[in-house]
Amino acid sequence: MRQIAPETYTVSVAGHRIDLPVLELDDQRAIALLMVIDMGLRFGEMVGREIAALCAPLRPDIVVGSATLGIPVAMEVSRHLGLDQYVILQKSPKFHLADALVEPVRSITTNMPQKLLLDRRQIARLQGRRVVVVDDVIATGASMAASMRLVRRAGAEVLAALSILTEGQSWREAMGPDAALVRSLGQIPHFRIEGGVARPDPDSLAPVAPERRALRTG
Ligand SMILES: Nc1ncnc2[nH]cnc12
């Protein structure tokens, strides 16, 4: 994907200003790309600390993340919550996942059918537990919705769905009532390309900074 003017978009991630490259998706649309695995350890540590601070009042027993880019997020959030174990939902069927619990990801943006898998050996870590589900970016909401279905099938209570960034607003509709459980450290818009320049679509940003909304701890 090609970088397009204005080249970068500055986003506030829990109050830290981060420059993301703006990349052309097609001749009409562009995105600000967050590649958490390219951001370094200090960034990972900061987002882990800030997401942990958001959800610590909920007293989660365990953190669930989905492969691939949710893995470093789940690890750093767990570390900051003082939790040793965490659970990863996988994407590729490895041989030890032959009898895994499977949820389809109902994505409207990718043509490839996707699914998430939970190793049955991990169910004991979730059954009857208070869980927070984390990811790098919540965009369509399809992946987060599938993660939440899988975690609930394993018998856990989902307290919150947390991400570094939310992108656009369409996840609200895709996630239905579960959208109320979503919190992020920042938000990025969708971009429309006009005259060779990517402009943020103002309708794709929420008026209130997402990390400023308190989670109900009841
Ligand atoms: N802007 C983005 N950056 C990284 N991953 C994404 N997934 C969906 N949107 C994304």
CSV table of C-alpha atoms and ligand atoms in Angstrom, one decimal:
chain,number,residue,atom,x,y,z
A,1,MET,CA,0.0,0.0,0.0
A,2,ARG,CA,1.2,3.5,-0.9
A,3,GLN,CA,1.5,6.3,1.5
A,4,ILE,CA,-0.6,9.3,0.5
A,5,ALA,CA,-0.6,13.0,1.5
A,6,PRO,CA,-0.7,14.3,4.2
A,7,GLU,CA,1.6,11.2,4.8
A,8,THR,CA,0.8,10.9,8.5
A,9,TYR,CA,-2.1,11.3,10.9
A,10,THR,CA,-1.4,12.3,14.5
A,11,VAL,CA,-3.6,10.5,17.0
A,12,SER,CA,-3.7,10.8,20.8
A,13,VAL,CA,-3.2,7.4,22.4
A,14,ALA,CA,-4.1,7.9,26.1
A,15,GLY,CA,-2.8,11.4,25.8
A,16,HIS,CA,0.5,10.4,23.9
A,17,ARG,CA,0.7,11.9,20.4
A,18,ILE,CA,1.5,9.2,17.9
A,19,ASP,CA,2.1,9.7,14.1
A,20,LEU,CA,0.6,7.0,12.0
A,21,PRO,CA,1.3,6.5,8.3
A,22,VAL,CA,-1.7,7.3,6.0
A,23,LEU,CA,-2.0,4.6,3.3
A,24,GLU,CA,-4.1,4.4,0.2
A,25,LEU,CA,-6.6,1.5,0.2
A,26,ASP,CA,-8.0,2.2,-3.2
A,27,ASP,CA,-8.6,5.4,-5.3
A,28,GLN,CA,-11.2,6.7,-2.8
A,29,ARG,CA,-10.2,5.5,0.6
A,30,ALA,CA,-7.2,5.6,2.9
A,31,ILE,CA,-6.4,4.5,6.4
A,32,ALA,CA,-4.1,5.5,9.2
A,33,LEU,CA,-2.2,2.3,10.0
A,34,LEU,CA,-1.3,1.2,13.5
A,35,MET,CA,1.1,-1.7,13.4
A,36,VAL,CA,1.6,-2.4,17.1
A,37,ILE,CA,4.4,-4.9,16.4
A,38,ASP,CA,6.4,-2.1,14.7
A,39,MET,CA,6.0,0.4,17.5
A,40,GLY,CA,8.6,-0.8,19.9
A,41,LEU,CA,8.6,-2.1,23.5
A,42,ARG,CA,8.0,1.3,25.2
A,43,PHE,CA,4.8,1.8,23.2
A,44,GLY,CA,3.7,-1.7,24.0
A,45,GLU,CA,4.4,-1.1,27.7
A,46,MET,CA,2.5,2.2,27.7
A,47,VAL,CA,-0.6,0.8,26.0
A,48,GLY,CA,-0.6,-2.2,28.3
A,49,ARG,CA,-0.4,0.0,31.4
A,50,GLU,CA,-3.1,2.3,30.2
A,51,ILE,CA,-5.5,-0.5,29.2
A,52,ALA,CA,-4.9,-2.2,32.5
A,53,ALA,CA,-5.7,1.0,34.3
A,54,LEU,CA,-9.0,1.3,32.4
A,55,CYS,CA,-10.1,-2.2,33.3
A,56,ALA,CA,-8.5,-2.9,36.7
A,57,PRO,CA,-11.6,-1.5,38.6
A,58,LEU,CA,-13.6,-4.4,37.0
A,59,ARG,CA,-11.3,-6.9,38.7
A,60,PRO,CA,-10.8,-9.2,35.7
A,61,ASP,CA,-9.5,-12.8,36.3
A,62,ILE,CA,-8.0,-13.1,32.9
A,63,VAL,CA,-7.3,-11.3,29.6
A,64,VAL,CA,-8.2,-12.7,26.2
A,65,GLY,CA,-6.6,-11.5,23.0
A,66,SER,CA,-6.9,-12.7,19.4
A,67,ALA,CA,-4.1,-13.6,17.0
A,68,THR,CA,-2.1,-11.9,15.6
A,69,LEU,CA,-1.9,-8.3,16.7
A,70,GLY,CA,-3.9,-8.8,19.9
A,71,ILE,CA,-1.2,-11.1,21.3
A,72,PRO,CA,1.3,-8.4,22.4
A,73,VAL,CA,-1.7,-6.3,23.8
A,74,ALA,CA,-3.0,-9.3,25.8
A,75,MET,CA,0.5,-10.0,27.2
A,76,GLU,CA,1.2,-6.3,28.2
A,77,VAL,CA,-2.2,-5.8,29.7
A,78,SER,CA,-1.9,-9.1,31.7
A,79,ARG,CA,1.6,-8.0,32.9
A,80,HIS,CA,0.2,-4.7,34.2
A,81,LEU,CA,-2.8,-6.4,35.9
A,82,GLY,CA,-0.3,-8.7,37.7
A,83,LEU,CA,-1.8,-11.8,35.9
A,84,ASP,CA,0.5,-14.6,34.7
A,85,GLN,CA,-1.8,-16.5,32.4
A,86,TYR,CA,-3.7,-15.2,29.4
A,87,VAL,CA,-5.7,-16.8,26.6
A,88,ILE,CA,-5.1,-16.3,22.9
A,89,LEU,CA,-7.8,-17.0,20.3
A,90,GLN,CA,-6.0,-18.3,17.2
A,91,LYS,CA,-6.7,-17.8,13.5
A,92,SER,CA,-4.8,-20.6,11.7
A,93,PRO,CA,-5.9,-24.2,12.4
A,94,LYS,CA,-2.7,-25.8,13.8
A,95,PHE,CA,-2.7,-29.6,14.3
A,96,HIS,CA,-3.3,-29.3,18.1
A,97,LEU,CA,-6.5,-27.2,17.3
A,98,ALA,CA,-8.3,-30.0,15.3
A,99,ASP,CA,-11.1,-30.1,17.9
A,100,ALA,CA,-11.0,-26.4,18.9
A,101,LEU,CA,-14.1,-24.3,19.6
A,102,VAL,CA,-14.7,-22.3,16.4
A,103,GLU,CA,-16.5,-19.0,15.7
A,104,PRO,CA,-16.8,-17.5,12.2
A,105,VAL,CA,-15.7,-13.9,11.8
A,106,ARG,CA,-18.5,-12.2,9.9
A,107,SER,CA,-16.3,-9.6,8.3
A,108,ILE,CA,-17.8,-7.4,5.6
A,109,THR,CA,-14.5,-6.0,4.5
A,110,THR,CA,-12.5,-9.2,3.8
A,111,ASN,CA,-13.7,-11.7,1.2
A,112,MET,CA,-11.8,-14.5,2.8
A,113,PRO,CA,-13.9,-16.5,5.3
A,114,GLN,CA,-12.2,-16.1,8.6
A,115,LYS,CA,-12.6,-17.9,11.9
A,116,LEU,CA,-11.3,-17.8,15.5
A,117,LEU,CA,-10.3,-20.9,17.4
A,118,LEU,CA,-10.2,-21.6,21.1
A,119,ASP,CA,-8.0,-24.5,22.2
A,120,ARG,CA,-10.3,-26.7,24.4
A,121,ARG,CA,-7.5,-27.0,26.9
A,122,GLN,CA,-7.9,-23.3,27.6
A,123,ILE,CA,-11.6,-23.5,28.4
A,124,ALA,CA,-10.9,-24.2,32.1
A,125,ARG,CA,-9.1,-20.8,32.3
A,126,LEU,CA,-12.3,-19.1,31.2
A,127,GLN,CA,-15.2,-21.1,32.6
A,128,GLY,CA,-17.0,-19.0,35.3
A,129,ARG,CA,-14.3,-16.3,35.1
A,130,ARG,CA,-14.5,-12.5,34.7
A,131,VAL,CA,-12.8,-11.7,31.4
A,132,VAL,CA,-11.6,-8.6,29.5
A,133,VAL,CA,-11.1,-9.1,25.7
A,134,VAL,CA,-8.4,-6.9,24.1
A,135,ASP,CA,-7.2,-6.2,20.6
A,136,ASP,CA,-5.0,-3.7,18.7
A,137,VAL,CA,-7.8,-2.0,16.7
A,138,ILE,CA,-11.6,-2.4,16.7
A,139,ALA,CA,-12.6,-1.4,13.2
A,140,THR,CA,-15.6,-3.3,11.8
A,141,GLY,CA,-16.2,-4.9,15.2
A,142,ALA,CA,-16.5,-8.4,13.5
A,143,SER,CA,-13.4,-9.8,15.0
A,144,MET,CA,-14.2,-8.5,18.5
A,145,ALA,CA,-17.8,-9.8,18.3
A,146,ALA,CA,-16.5,-13.3,17.3
A,147,SER,CA,-14.0,-13.2,20.2
A,148,MET,CA,-16.8,-12.3,22.7
A,149,ARG,CA,-19.0,-15.1,21.4
A,150,LEU,CA,-16.2,-17.6,21.8
A,151,VAL,CA,-15.4,-16.4,25.3
A,152,ARG,CA,-19.0,-16.7,26.3
A,153,ARG,CA,-19.3,-20.1,24.8
A,154,ALA,CA,-16.5,-21.1,27.1
A,155,GLY,CA,-18.6,-20.0,30.0
A,156,ALA,CA,-17.0,-16.7,30.9
A,157,GLU,CA,-18.4,-13.3,31.7
A,158,VAL,CA,-17.2,-10.5,29.4
A,159,LEU,CA,-16.6,-7.4,31.4
A,160,ALA,CA,-15.2,-5.1,28.7
A,161,ALA,CA,-13.8,-5.1,25.1
A,162,LEU,CA,-10.6,-2.9,25.0
A,163,SER,CA,-8.4,-1.8,22.2
A,164,ILE,CA,-5.6,0.7,21.6
A,165,LEU,CA,-7.7,2.3,18.9
A,166,THR,CA,-11.2,2.3,17.5
A,167,GLU,CA,-11.5,3.1,13.8
A,168,GLY,CA,-14.6,4.7,12.5
A,169,GLN,CA,-18.0,4.1,14.0
A,170,SER,CA,-19.4,1.1,12.2
A,171,TRP,CA,-18.3,-1.3,15.0
A,172,ARG,CA,-21.1,0.2,17.1
A,173,GLU,CA,-23.8,-1.3,14.8
A,174,ALA,CA,-21.9,-4.5,14.2
A,175,MET,CA,-21.5,-5.2,18.0
A,176,GLY,CA,-25.1,-4.2,19.0
A,177,PRO,CA,-25.5,-4.0,22.8
A,178,ASP,CA,-21.9,-5.1,23.3
A,179,ALA,CA,-20.7,-1.8,21.9
A,180,ALA,CA,-21.4,-0.4,25.4
A,181,LEU,CA,-18.5,-2.6,26.7
A,182,VAL,CA,-16.0,-1.1,24.2
A,183,ARG,CA,-13.3,1.3,25.4
A,184,SER,CA,-10.1,2.4,23.6
A,185,LEU,CA,-7.2,4.6,24.3
A,186,GLY,CA,-7.8,6.7,21.1
A,187,GLN,CA,-9.7,6.8,17.9
A,188,ILE,CA,-8.9,7.2,14.2
A,189,PRO,CA,-11.2,8.2,11.4
A,190,HIS,CA,-11.8,6.8,7.9
A,191,PHE,CA,-10.2,8.9,5.2
A,192,ARG,CA,-11.7,9.9,1.8
A,193,ILE,CA,-9.2,10.7,-1.0
A,194,GLU,CA,-10.1,14.0,-2.7
A,195,GLY,CA,-7.7,15.6,-5.2
A,196,GLY,CA,-4.9,13.3,-4.2
A,197,VAL,CA,-5.2,14.1,-0.5
A,198,ALA,CA,-6.6,11.9,2.2
A,199,ARG,CA,-9.1,13.8,4.4
A,200,PRO,CA,-10.5,12.5,7.6
A,201,ASP,CA,-14.3,11.8,7.4
A,202,PRO,CA,-15.7,13.8,10.3
A,203,ASP,CA,-18.6,11.5,10.6
A,204,SER,CA,-16.2,8.6,11.5
A,205,LEU,CA,-15.0,10.3,14.7
A,206,ALA,CA,-17.0,10.2,18.0
A,207,PRO,CA,-17.3,13.6,19.7
A,208,VAL,CA,-16.1,12.3,23.1
A,209,ALA,CA,-12.5,10.9,23.3
A,210,PRO,CA,-13.1,7.2,23.9
A,211,GLU,CA,-10.7,6.8,26.8
A,212,ARG,CA,-12.6,9.5,28.7
A,213,ARG,CA,-15.8,7.4,29.1
A,214,ALA,CA,-15.8,5.6,32.4
A,215,LEU,CA,-16.5,1.8,32.5
A,216,ARG,CA,-19.3,0.8,34.8
A,217,THR,CA,-17.7,-1.3,37.6
A,218,GLY,CA,-21.0,-2.5,39.2
B,1,LIG,N1,-6.0,1.3,10.9
B,1,LIG,C1,-5.7,0.0,11.2
B,1,LIG,N2,-4.4,-0.2,11.6
B,1,LIG,C2,-4.1,-1.5,12.0
B,1,LIG,N3,-4.9,-2.5,11.9
B,1,LIG,C3,-6.1,-2.3,11.5
B,1,LIG,N4,-7.2,-3.1,11.3
B,1,LIG,C4,-8.2,-2.4,10.9
B,1,LIG,N5,-7.9,-1.1,10.8
B,1,LIG,C5,-6.6,-1.0,11.1
